[in-house]
Short mmCIF file of C-alpha atoms and ligand atoms in Angstrom, two decimals:
data_model
loop_
_atom_site.label_atom_id
_atom_site.label_comp_id
_atom_site.label_asym_id
_atom_site.label_seq_id
_atom_site.Cartn_x
_atom_site.Cartn_y
_atom_site.Cartn_z
CA UNK A 1 -30.67 8.97 2.68
CA UNK A 2 -28.77 9.52 -0.61
CA UNK A 3 -25.23 8.30 -0.02
CA UNK A 4 -22.67 10.30 -2.24
CA UNK A 5 -19.20 9.08 -2.80
CA UNK A 6 -16.43 11.67 -2.34
CA UNK A 7 -14.90 13.19 -5.48
CA UNK A 8 -11.60 11.25 -4.79
CA UNK A 9 -13.40 8.12 -5.36
CA UNK A 10 -15.18 9.35 -8.31
CA UNK A 11 -11.72 10.44 -9.80
CA UNK A 12 -10.58 6.84 -9.75
CA UNK A 13 -10.06 5.41 -13.50
CA UNK A 14 -13.03 2.92 -14.55
CA UNK A 15 -12.72 -0.35 -13.39
CA UNK A 16 -12.47 -2.25 -16.80
CA UNK A 17 -12.10 -5.69 -15.54
CA UNK A 18 -15.68 -5.71 -14.50
CA UNK A 19 -17.48 -7.03 -17.42
CA UNK A 20 -14.75 -9.98 -17.72
CA UNK A 21 -15.24 -10.59 -13.87
CA UNK A 22 -18.73 -10.86 -14.51
CA UNK A 23 -18.67 -13.29 -17.57
CA UNK A 24 -16.27 -15.36 -15.79
CA UNK A 25 -18.55 -15.92 -12.70
CA UNK A 26 -21.52 -16.65 -14.87
CA UNK A 27 -19.46 -19.29 -16.83
CA UNK A 28 -18.21 -20.96 -13.69
CA UNK A 29 -21.87 -20.96 -12.46
CA UNK A 30 -22.98 -22.66 -15.53
CA UNK A 31 -20.72 -25.38 -14.77
CA UNK A 32 -18.68 -24.56 -17.81
CA UNK A 33 -14.98 -25.85 -17.72
CA UNK A 34 -13.12 -22.50 -17.15
CA UNK A 35 -9.48 -22.05 -17.48
CA UNK A 36 -8.41 -18.95 -15.70
CA UNK A 37 -5.44 -17.29 -17.09
CA UNK A 38 -6.46 -13.92 -15.63
CA UNK A 39 -5.26 -13.95 -12.10
CA UNK A 40 -1.97 -12.65 -11.00
CA UNK A 41 -1.97 -14.90 -8.03
CA UNK A 42 0.30 -18.08 -7.45
CA UNK A 43 -1.80 -21.19 -7.51
CA UNK A 44 0.78 -23.15 -5.46
CA UNK A 45 0.54 -22.99 -1.65
CA UNK A 46 3.30 -21.43 0.41
CA UNK A 47 6.20 -23.89 1.21
CA UNK A 48 5.54 -26.22 4.20
CA UNK A 49 8.56 -25.10 6.43
CA UNK A 50 7.10 -21.44 6.28
CA UNK A 51 3.63 -22.55 7.36
CA UNK A 52 5.17 -24.87 10.01
CA UNK A 53 6.94 -21.78 11.29
CA UNK A 54 3.66 -19.77 11.46
CA UNK A 55 2.07 -22.56 13.40
CA UNK A 56 4.64 -22.82 15.83
CA UNK A 57 5.14 -19.00 16.31
CA UNK A 58 1.13 -18.38 16.57
CA UNK A 59 1.26 -20.59 19.73
CA UNK A 60 3.27 -18.23 21.75
CA UNK A 61 0.88 -16.14 23.63
CA UNK A 62 2.82 -12.93 23.38
CA UNK A 63 2.43 -12.64 19.56
CA UNK A 64 -1.29 -11.89 19.83
CA UNK A 65 -0.75 -8.36 20.81
CA UNK A 66 -0.37 -5.35 18.65
CA UNK A 67 2.62 -5.67 16.64
CA UNK A 68 5.43 -2.97 16.65
CA UNK A 69 4.45 -0.56 13.79
CA UNK A 70 7.94 -0.86 12.12
CA UNK A 71 8.15 -4.59 12.65
CA UNK A 72 10.38 -6.82 14.55
CA UNK A 73 14.04 -5.65 14.23
CA UNK A 74 14.67 -9.39 13.39
CA UNK A 75 12.64 -9.12 10.48
CA UNK A 76 14.21 -5.82 9.36
CA UNK A 77 17.51 -7.52 9.74
CA UNK A 78 16.35 -10.57 7.67
CA UNK A 79 15.06 -8.15 4.81
CA UNK A 80 18.33 -6.22 4.86
CA UNK A 81 20.34 -9.60 4.91
CA UNK A 82 18.36 -10.71 1.93
CA UNK A 83 19.02 -7.72 0.05
CA UNK A 84 22.57 -8.00 0.71
CA UNK A 85 22.82 -11.57 -0.39
CA UNK A 86 20.74 -11.36 -3.35
CA UNK A 87 21.76 -7.90 -4.67
CA UNK A 88 24.72 -6.84 -3.04
CA UNK A 89 22.76 -3.76 -1.69
CA UNK A 90 23.63 -2.55 2.03
CA UNK A 91 20.87 -1.35 4.08
CA UNK A 92 20.57 -0.38 7.81
CA UNK A 93 17.94 -2.24 9.29
CA UNK A 94 16.89 0.42 11.72
CA UNK A 95 16.44 3.42 8.97
CA UNK A 96 16.53 1.89 5.53
CA UNK A 97 13.85 -1.08 5.77
CA UNK A 98 10.49 -0.69 6.56
CA UNK A 99 8.10 -3.75 6.64
CA UNK A 100 4.80 -3.37 4.97
CA UNK A 101 1.27 -5.03 5.15
CA UNK A 102 2.05 -6.28 1.39
CA UNK A 103 3.77 -3.83 -0.73
CA UNK A 104 0.52 -2.55 -2.38
CA UNK A 105 -0.14 -1.25 1.32
CA UNK A 106 3.08 1.00 0.91
CA UNK A 107 2.52 1.75 -2.83
CA UNK A 108 -0.84 3.26 -2.09
CA UNK A 109 0.20 5.21 0.95
CA UNK A 110 3.46 6.76 -0.11
CA UNK A 111 1.96 9.78 -1.94
CA UNK A 112 0.03 10.58 1.35
CA UNK A 113 3.42 11.48 2.77
CA UNK A 114 4.79 13.55 -0.24
CA UNK A 115 2.08 15.10 -2.49
CA UNK A 116 0.66 18.41 -2.09
CA UNK A 117 -1.91 20.13 -4.48
CA UNK A 118 -0.44 20.43 -7.92
CA UNK A 119 2.24 18.02 -7.34
CA UNK A 120 2.64 15.37 -10.05
CA UNK A 121 2.92 11.62 -9.78
CA UNK A 122 4.31 9.66 -12.93
CA UNK A 123 3.12 6.32 -13.51
CA UNK A 124 3.53 3.50 -16.02
CA UNK A 125 0.84 2.92 -18.63
CA UNK A 126 0.06 0.10 -18.60
CA UNK A 127 0.63 -0.23 -15.18
CA UNK A 128 -0.32 -1.82 -11.71
CA UNK A 129 -3.47 0.23 -10.85
CA UNK A 130 -2.67 1.09 -7.13
CA UNK A 131 0.22 3.53 -8.42
CA UNK A 132 -2.64 5.62 -9.82
CA UNK A 133 -5.20 5.12 -7.22
CA UNK A 134 -2.93 5.95 -4.40
CA UNK A 135 -1.76 9.36 -6.10
CA UNK A 136 -5.34 10.14 -6.88
CA UNK A 137 -6.40 9.56 -2.98
CA UNK A 138 -3.44 12.07 -2.22
CA UNK A 139 -4.70 14.85 -4.55
CA UNK A 140 -1.82 14.37 -7.07
CA UNK A 141 -2.17 15.23 -10.66
CA UNK A 142 -1.18 11.91 -12.49
CA UNK A 143 0.67 11.94 -15.47
CA UNK A 144 1.25 8.69 -17.28
CA UNK A 145 4.40 7.29 -19.08
CA UNK A 146 3.37 5.08 -22.04
CA UNK A 147 5.18 1.55 -22.12
CA UNK A 148 5.42 1.00 -25.80
CA UNK A 149 6.62 -2.37 -27.42
CA UNK A 150 8.96 -0.35 -29.65
CA UNK A 151 10.67 0.96 -26.42
CA UNK A 152 11.15 -2.30 -24.97
CA UNK A 153 8.03 -1.34 -22.69
CA UNK A 154 10.40 1.24 -20.80
CA UNK A 155 9.27 4.73 -20.43
CA UNK A 156 11.39 7.37 -22.63
CA UNK A 157 12.25 9.87 -20.14
CA UNK A 158 13.23 12.39 -22.78
CA UNK A 159 9.41 12.42 -23.67
CA UNK A 160 8.41 13.46 -20.37
CA UNK A 161 7.20 17.27 -20.56
CA UNK A 162 9.54 19.46 -18.92
CA UNK A 163 6.92 21.19 -16.84
CA UNK A 164 5.58 17.82 -15.73
CA UNK A 165 9.15 16.99 -14.59
CA UNK A 166 9.77 20.00 -12.50
CA UNK A 167 6.21 19.34 -10.69
CA UNK A 168 6.68 15.54 -10.47
CA UNK A 169 7.44 14.54 -6.78
CA UNK A 170 7.05 10.78 -7.31
CA UNK A 171 7.66 8.37 -10.04
CA UNK A 172 6.54 4.75 -10.03
CA UNK A 173 8.56 2.17 -12.15
CA UNK A 174 8.13 -1.77 -12.00
CA UNK A 175 10.70 -4.02 -13.54
CA UNK A 176 10.18 -7.03 -14.05
CA UNK A 177 7.08 -5.42 -15.24
CA UNK A 178 3.44 -6.39 -14.57
CA UNK A 179 1.69 -6.72 -16.78
CA UNK A 180 4.17 -6.69 -19.87
CA UNK A 181 6.71 -9.08 -18.56
CA UNK A 182 9.37 -6.71 -19.64
CA UNK A 183 12.68 -6.18 -17.91
CA UNK A 184 15.31 -3.42 -17.84
CA UNK A 185 18.99 -3.07 -17.59
CA UNK A 186 21.43 -1.11 -15.34
CA UNK A 187 21.71 1.58 -18.13
CA UNK A 188 17.87 2.24 -17.70
CA UNK A 189 18.30 2.46 -13.87
CA UNK A 190 21.35 4.95 -14.35
CA UNK A 191 19.43 7.13 -16.64
CA UNK A 192 16.58 7.19 -14.50
CA UNK A 193 18.79 8.22 -11.24
CA UNK A 194 20.10 10.91 -13.28
CA UNK A 195 16.76 12.18 -14.32
CA UNK A 196 15.50 11.93 -10.90
CA UNK A 197 18.22 13.87 -9.19
CA UNK A 198 18.01 16.47 -11.87
CA UNK A 199 14.37 17.14 -11.28
CA UNK A 200 14.10 16.29 -7.56
CA UNK A 201 12.00 13.22 -8.33
CA UNK A 202 11.63 10.31 -5.49
CA UNK A 203 11.69 7.13 -7.66
CA UNK A 204 9.56 4.46 -6.13
CA UNK A 205 10.80 1.09 -7.96
CA UNK A 206 8.44 -1.70 -7.35
CA UNK A 207 10.53 -5.13 -7.62
CA UNK A 208 7.86 -7.58 -6.70
CA UNK A 209 9.15 -9.88 -9.66
CA UNK A 210 12.66 -9.90 -9.23
CA UNK A 211 12.77 -13.61 -8.32
CA UNK A 212 10.55 -15.05 -11.15
CA UNK A 213 12.95 -15.01 -13.84
CA UNK A 214 14.08 -17.52 -16.55
CA UNK A 215 17.04 -18.80 -18.36
CA UNK A 216 19.87 -17.45 -16.15
CA UNK A 217 18.47 -14.06 -16.26
CA UNK A 218 19.07 -12.30 -12.87
CA UNK A 219 16.82 -8.97 -12.57
CA UNK A 220 18.62 -6.24 -10.83
CA UNK A 221 17.51 -4.01 -7.86
CA UNK A 222 17.01 -0.43 -8.56
CA UNK A 223 19.16 0.32 -5.34
CA UNK A 224 22.27 -1.36 -7.17
CA UNK A 225 22.50 1.80 -9.21
CA UNK A 226 25.16 4.38 -8.05
CA UNK A 227 22.96 7.19 -6.38
CA UNK A 228 19.70 5.49 -6.20
CA UNK A 229 19.55 5.55 -2.50
CA UNK A 230 19.82 9.28 -2.65
CA UNK A 231 16.82 9.64 -4.70
CA UNK A 232 14.45 6.66 -4.08
CA UNK A 233 13.07 3.33 -2.33
CA UNK A 234 12.21 0.15 -3.78
CA UNK A 235 9.27 -2.06 -2.85
CA UNK A 236 9.48 -5.71 -2.58
CA UNK A 237 7.11 -8.44 -1.36
CA UNK A 238 7.10 -12.00 0.00
CA UNK A 239 3.89 -12.48 -2.10
CA UNK A 240 5.19 -13.67 -5.27
CA UNK A 241 8.56 -14.93 -4.20
CA UNK A 242 7.05 -17.29 -1.56
CA UNK A 243 3.51 -17.85 -2.75
CA UNK A 244 2.31 -15.73 0.02
CA UNK A 245 -0.01 -13.21 -1.45
CA UNK A 246 -2.65 -13.56 1.15
CA UNK A 247 -0.12 -13.24 4.05
CA UNK A 248 0.17 -9.54 3.44
CA UNK A 249 4.08 -9.11 3.97
CA UNK A 250 6.09 -6.84 1.91
CA UNK A 251 8.80 -4.16 2.42
CA UNK A 252 10.05 -0.76 1.47
CA UNK A 253 13.66 -0.27 1.38
CA UNK A 254 16.25 2.60 0.36
CA UNK A 255 16.21 6.24 1.25
CA UNK A 256 15.83 6.77 4.95
CA UNK A 257 14.15 10.11 4.62
CA UNK A 258 11.54 8.89 2.25
CA UNK A 259 10.91 5.74 4.51
CA UNK A 260 10.39 8.02 7.51
CA UNK A 261 7.68 9.72 5.89
CA UNK A 262 6.00 6.50 4.87
CA UNK A 263 6.30 5.26 8.18
CA UNK A 264 4.74 8.34 9.78
CA UNK A 265 1.63 7.91 7.44
CA UNK A 266 1.36 4.17 8.46
CA UNK A 267 1.73 5.07 12.19
CA UNK A 268 -1.37 6.79 11.91
CA UNK A 269 -3.34 4.21 9.81
CA UNK A 270 -2.25 0.69 10.77
CA UNK A 271 -0.69 -1.36 13.65
CA UNK A 272 1.92 -3.63 11.97
CA UNK A 273 1.95 -7.28 10.46
CA UNK A 274 0.58 -10.03 12.83
CA UNK A 275 4.02 -10.94 14.70
CA UNK A 276 3.53 -14.76 13.87
CA UNK A 277 3.64 -13.89 10.39
CA UNK A 278 6.57 -11.67 10.65
CA UNK A 279 8.34 -14.84 12.42
CA UNK A 280 7.34 -16.94 9.54
CA UNK A 281 8.48 -14.27 6.98
CA UNK A 282 12.08 -14.34 8.61
CA UNK A 283 12.36 -18.15 7.95
CA UNK A 284 11.22 -17.61 4.55
CA UNK A 285 13.90 -14.92 3.67
CA UNK A 286 16.56 -16.97 5.22
CA UNK A 287 15.81 -20.01 2.88
CA UNK A 288 15.00 -17.82 -0.27
CA UNK A 289 17.46 -19.60 -2.54
CA UNK A 290 16.14 -22.98 -2.01
CA UNK A 291 12.43 -22.06 -2.47
CA UNK A 292 12.84 -20.06 -5.64
CA UNK A 293 14.92 -22.31 -7.81
CA UNK A 294 11.71 -24.76 -7.70
CA UNK A 295 9.59 -21.86 -8.55
CA UNK A 296 11.36 -20.81 -11.44
CA UNK A 297 11.52 -24.30 -13.02
CA UNK A 298 7.73 -24.57 -12.61
CA UNK A 299 6.98 -21.15 -14.15
CA UNK A 300 9.51 -21.83 -17.04
CA UNK A 301 8.09 -25.11 -17.79
CA UNK A 302 4.54 -23.69 -18.14
CA UNK A 303 5.73 -20.56 -20.10
CA UNK A 304 7.50 -22.78 -22.72
CA UNK A 305 4.35 -24.98 -23.04
CA UNK A 306 2.22 -22.11 -23.63
CA UNK A 307 4.57 -19.74 -25.84
CA UNK A 308 5.45 -22.80 -28.16
CA UNK A 309 1.79 -24.16 -28.08
CA UNK A 310 0.43 -20.56 -29.38
CA UNK A 311 3.21 -20.20 -31.80
CA UNK A 312 2.37 -23.49 -33.43
CA UNK A 313 -1.14 -22.45 -33.46
CA UNK A 314 -0.25 -19.32 -35.46
CA UNK A 315 -0.28 -16.84 -32.54
CA UNK A 316 3.35 -15.36 -32.05
CA UNK A 317 3.63 -14.08 -28.68
CA UNK A 318 6.97 -12.72 -27.24
CA UNK A 319 8.51 -15.00 -24.57
CA UNK A 320 9.11 -12.83 -21.34
CA UNK A 321 12.57 -13.21 -19.40
CA UNK A 322 10.58 -12.75 -16.00
CA UNK A 323 7.27 -12.56 -14.31
CA UNK A 324 4.74 -15.22 -14.75
CA UNK A 325 2.82 -13.04 -17.42
CA UNK A 326 2.50 -13.37 -21.08
CA UNK A 327 1.86 -10.03 -22.96
CA UNK A 328 0.08 -11.12 -26.12
CA UNK A 329 -0.84 -8.89 -29.01
CA UNK A 330 -4.39 -9.30 -30.16
CA UNK A 331 -4.88 -10.73 -33.59
CA UNK A 332 -7.48 -10.46 -36.28
CA UNK A 333 -10.62 -7.98 -35.86
CA UNK A 334 -10.11 -7.86 -31.92
CA UNK A 335 -9.39 -5.32 -29.50
CA UNK A 336 -8.38 -6.15 -25.77
CA UNK A 337 -11.97 -6.43 -24.58
CA UNK A 338 -13.18 -8.27 -27.67
CA UNK A 339 -10.55 -10.88 -27.68
CA UNK A 340 -11.11 -11.55 -23.88
CA UNK A 341 -14.64 -11.76 -24.54
CA UNK A 342 -14.18 -14.12 -27.40
CA UNK A 343 -11.70 -16.18 -25.36
CA UNK A 344 -14.37 -16.94 -22.78
CA UNK A 345 -17.38 -17.26 -25.19
CA UNK A 346 -15.61 -19.66 -27.61
CA UNK A 347 -13.05 -21.50 -25.53
CA UNK A 348 -13.82 -20.86 -21.67
CA UNK A 349 -10.57 -19.23 -21.06
CA UNK A 350 -10.27 -16.28 -19.03
CA UNK A 351 -7.47 -13.68 -20.33
CA UNK A 352 -7.16 -10.33 -18.98
CA UNK A 353 -7.88 -7.37 -21.17
CA UNK A 354 -4.76 -5.07 -21.47
CA UNK A 355 -6.77 -1.81 -21.63
CA UNK A 356 -7.78 -2.46 -17.92
CA UNK A 357 -4.17 -1.51 -17.10
CA UNK A 358 -4.38 1.70 -18.73
CA UNK A 359 -4.98 3.27 -22.31
CA UNK A 360 -1.47 1.86 -23.65
CA UNK A 361 -2.45 -1.67 -22.69
CA UNK A 362 -5.15 -1.60 -25.45
CA UNK A 363 -4.03 -4.31 -28.16
CA UNK A 364 -2.88 -6.73 -25.78
CA UNK A 365 -4.39 -9.18 -23.47
CA UNK A 366 -2.48 -10.66 -20.39
CA UNK A 367 -2.34 -14.42 -19.50
CA UNK A 368 -0.87 -15.44 -16.16
CA UNK A 369 1.19 -18.67 -15.76
CA UNK A 370 -0.83 -19.72 -12.74
CA UNK A 371 -2.48 -22.75 -13.62
CA UNK A 372 -0.74 -26.21 -13.97
CA UNK A 373 0.95 -27.64 -17.27
CA UNK A 374 -2.12 -29.87 -18.03
CA UNK A 375 -4.41 -27.03 -17.99
CA UNK A 376 -2.11 -24.91 -19.98
CA UNK A 377 -1.86 -27.33 -22.74
CA UNK A 378 -5.81 -27.60 -22.76
CA UNK A 379 -5.87 -23.81 -23.19
CA UNK A 380 -3.45 -24.20 -26.05
CA UNK A 381 -5.68 -26.71 -27.72
CA UNK A 382 -8.86 -24.98 -27.06
CA UNK A 383 -7.32 -21.61 -28.64
CA UNK A 384 -6.05 -23.23 -31.69
CA UNK A 385 -9.61 -24.87 -32.27
CA UNK A 386 -11.53 -21.64 -31.53
CA UNK A 387 -9.38 -19.09 -33.27
CA UNK A 388 -6.90 -20.82 -35.77
CA UNK A 389 -8.65 -23.74 -37.55
C1 PLP B 401 1.74 -8.75 -7.07
C2 PLP B 401 2.20 -7.37 -7.22
C3 PLP B 401 2.80 -6.63 -5.95
C4 PLP B 401 2.78 -7.25 -4.84
O1 PLP B 401 1.70 -7.07 -3.85
P1 PLP B 401 1.67 -7.17 -2.55
O2 PLP B 401 0.65 -6.00 -1.72
O3 PLP B 401 3.01 -7.23 -1.91
O4 PLP B 401 0.96 -8.53 -2.59
C5 PLP B 401 3.42 -5.56 -6.09
N1 PLP B 401 3.46 -4.86 -7.57
C6 PLP B 401 3.04 -5.70 -8.56
C7 PLP B 401 3.32 -4.95 -9.84
C8 PLP B 401 2.35 -6.81 -8.46
O5 PLP B 401 1.89 -7.38 -9.57
#
């Protein structure tokens, strides 16, 4: 039988990381000493006290059954409490907090609740791929908002075509930003709320990286903006904050009507987060401050070694105020793919070609600070030797 994919799968943008993935696997198989700066996944484990709580909770026979779809009330309360203490944002745990099986789950499902044929979803380019794929699965027309260096990697709202803005139902934004490492201020969020209200757009803010910031910079929540809760929701996640990417716990918070739509989709697709993981997540959220201080110190140390080392070698790369990503402009004759290929061939270093995040990511490679300082120092030495000597 000839197995044909559905049109929606054929409409997905090409997966441009395939070549680098394959080359990396080959290099590892050949026994080469690969340093992988490609993965946006913390190398450190979840803190021990969270793991202990999971162990303890999983021994209770009652947690092994299907979880409640909307999550334990105590988890929703812990999420609301964390938003209040961290951002001074008030949320009703019953209507304004929805636990997710990782924020990617909610990001990719939200268009199913609100998109009809002909509706537009606006996504940042470069950007996190699920913004586009979720929209495509729901049958949306996807329009991108270029994130350019000259605009601080913020979308220029005035540049959005008025017909597109009128047909737009969902706009994804993401600060601190993956892959650019850019951050935004309250003025941007205010302009965004005004724009969204004017055009009847639901804003979906992805705040996965608000806890990974440096040098006293405190990223904001979109929901701190006046009027934000009327027009949007925010996705957050325990993944990056607590080194819990594999556990799959995230949340959507904000506008109750938008969350009710997402909850309705989810009730037909999943059956919640394993209850023991929810209980351990409460423990994590209640102790967030003591975890994140150490994490910030670790990434800052790595960031500084990499930025200073590359600068000394002759590669000037902007220093991010948040996230664990370095968004480095390519140099010489290289484009994104060419530099990623050469880094692996000449230096056994994996970096991510920027064009894999969208056409406006061309001209950059992304390096993740998810390896220890010793390996970052070694990566700098190899880059200097391979490209700058
Ligand atoms: C890592 C990441 C997330 C978190 O995804 P989870 O599904 O919660 O693990 C969300 N958005 C962006 C941009 C990310 O890089």
